[in-house]
XYZ file of C-alpha atoms in Angstrom:
100
model
C 51.265 33.150 -30.517
C 54.105 30.681 -30.528
C 53.202 27.056 -29.937
C 53.866 25.647 -26.476
C 54.311 29.042 -24.805
C 52.214 30.592 -22.070
C 50.831 33.107 -24.602
C 49.506 30.358 -26.860
C 45.754 30.440 -27.356
C 43.531 27.378 -27.168
C 42.017 27.519 -30.666
C 43.631 24.299 -31.841
C 42.353 22.355 -28.820
C 38.919 23.912 -29.349
C 38.952 22.927 -33.032
C 40.026 19.351 -32.291
C 37.365 19.084 -29.578
C 34.749 20.375 -32.000
C 35.724 17.658 -34.477
C 35.347 15.121 -31.682
C 31.871 16.434 -30.890
C 30.932 16.233 -34.576
C 32.156 12.626 -34.675
C 30.024 11.855 -31.618
C 27.021 13.558 -33.249
C 27.466 11.369 -36.337
C 27.715 8.199 -34.242
C 24.610 9.083 -32.232
C 22.382 9.656 -35.268
C 19.830 6.904 -35.790
C 20.639 4.404 -38.521
C 19.546 5.757 -41.873
C 19.269 9.364 -40.653
C 20.884 11.920 -42.930
C 23.639 14.128 -41.583
C 23.439 17.884 -42.037
C 25.155 18.387 -45.408
C 26.202 22.000 -44.687
C 27.803 20.993 -41.399
C 29.512 18.046 -43.066
C 30.871 20.312 -45.818
C 32.248 22.742 -43.243
C 34.076 19.973 -41.357
C 35.216 17.988 -44.397
C 36.021 20.713 -46.948
C 36.036 24.282 -45.624
C 38.127 23.903 -42.462
C 40.654 21.405 -43.942
C 41.188 23.800 -46.872
C 42.107 26.560 -44.417
C 44.094 24.373 -42.043
C 44.961 20.865 -43.280
C 46.573 19.849 -39.979
C 46.651 20.979 -36.358
C 49.883 20.554 -34.397
C 49.242 18.595 -31.222
C 52.462 17.475 -29.544
C 55.886 17.371 -31.149
C 55.461 15.888 -34.615
C 51.991 14.528 -33.854
C 49.277 16.282 -35.861
C 45.505 16.097 -36.056
C 44.418 15.929 -39.706
C 40.731 16.883 -40.038
C 40.109 15.239 -43.408
C 41.479 11.907 -42.166
C 39.354 12.102 -39.016
C 36.192 12.807 -41.021
C 36.902 10.056 -43.567
C 37.503 7.511 -40.817
C 35.011 8.430 -38.096
C 32.260 10.501 -39.736
C 31.943 9.773 -43.470
C 28.855 11.235 -45.110
C 27.722 7.859 -46.392
C 28.521 4.401 -45.105
C 31.611 3.668 -47.119
C 34.627 1.441 -46.882
C 36.972 4.452 -47.027
C 39.386 4.095 -44.141
C 40.984 7.501 -44.533
C 43.992 6.490 -46.649
C 43.036 8.755 -49.570
C 42.294 11.588 -47.131
C 45.688 11.038 -45.508
C 47.410 11.216 -48.892
C 45.556 14.422 -49.720
C 46.354 15.959 -46.316
C 50.008 15.006 -46.678
C 50.057 16.766 -50.070
C 48.449 19.911 -48.582
C 50.943 20.004 -45.706
C 53.912 19.516 -48.037
C 52.677 22.371 -50.243
C 52.149 24.607 -47.217
C 55.602 23.717 -45.860
C 57.207 24.664 -49.167
C 55.748 28.165 -48.935
C 57.569 28.891 -45.640
C 61.304 29.618 -45.534
């Protein structure tokens, strides 16, 4: 369905909420506990490959790979999401070029 119409479905809100729940799960794990690697791969690789960004409002977009890099990295790293943002920007530009 078209965005911002009454026929629009709620999948993008559901997906963004699911990312939020995953971020909360990661924050609530005890220190030193390992995250589920299959779940992490789904949120950090599989879904962003299918949909690199979710439109939220106007030009504001939710970028899953940036969210994961910043709020739920697999290991404690100093990555602040800048490389993920660059990669997401590249994916969106490539996707935009494929539409007329």
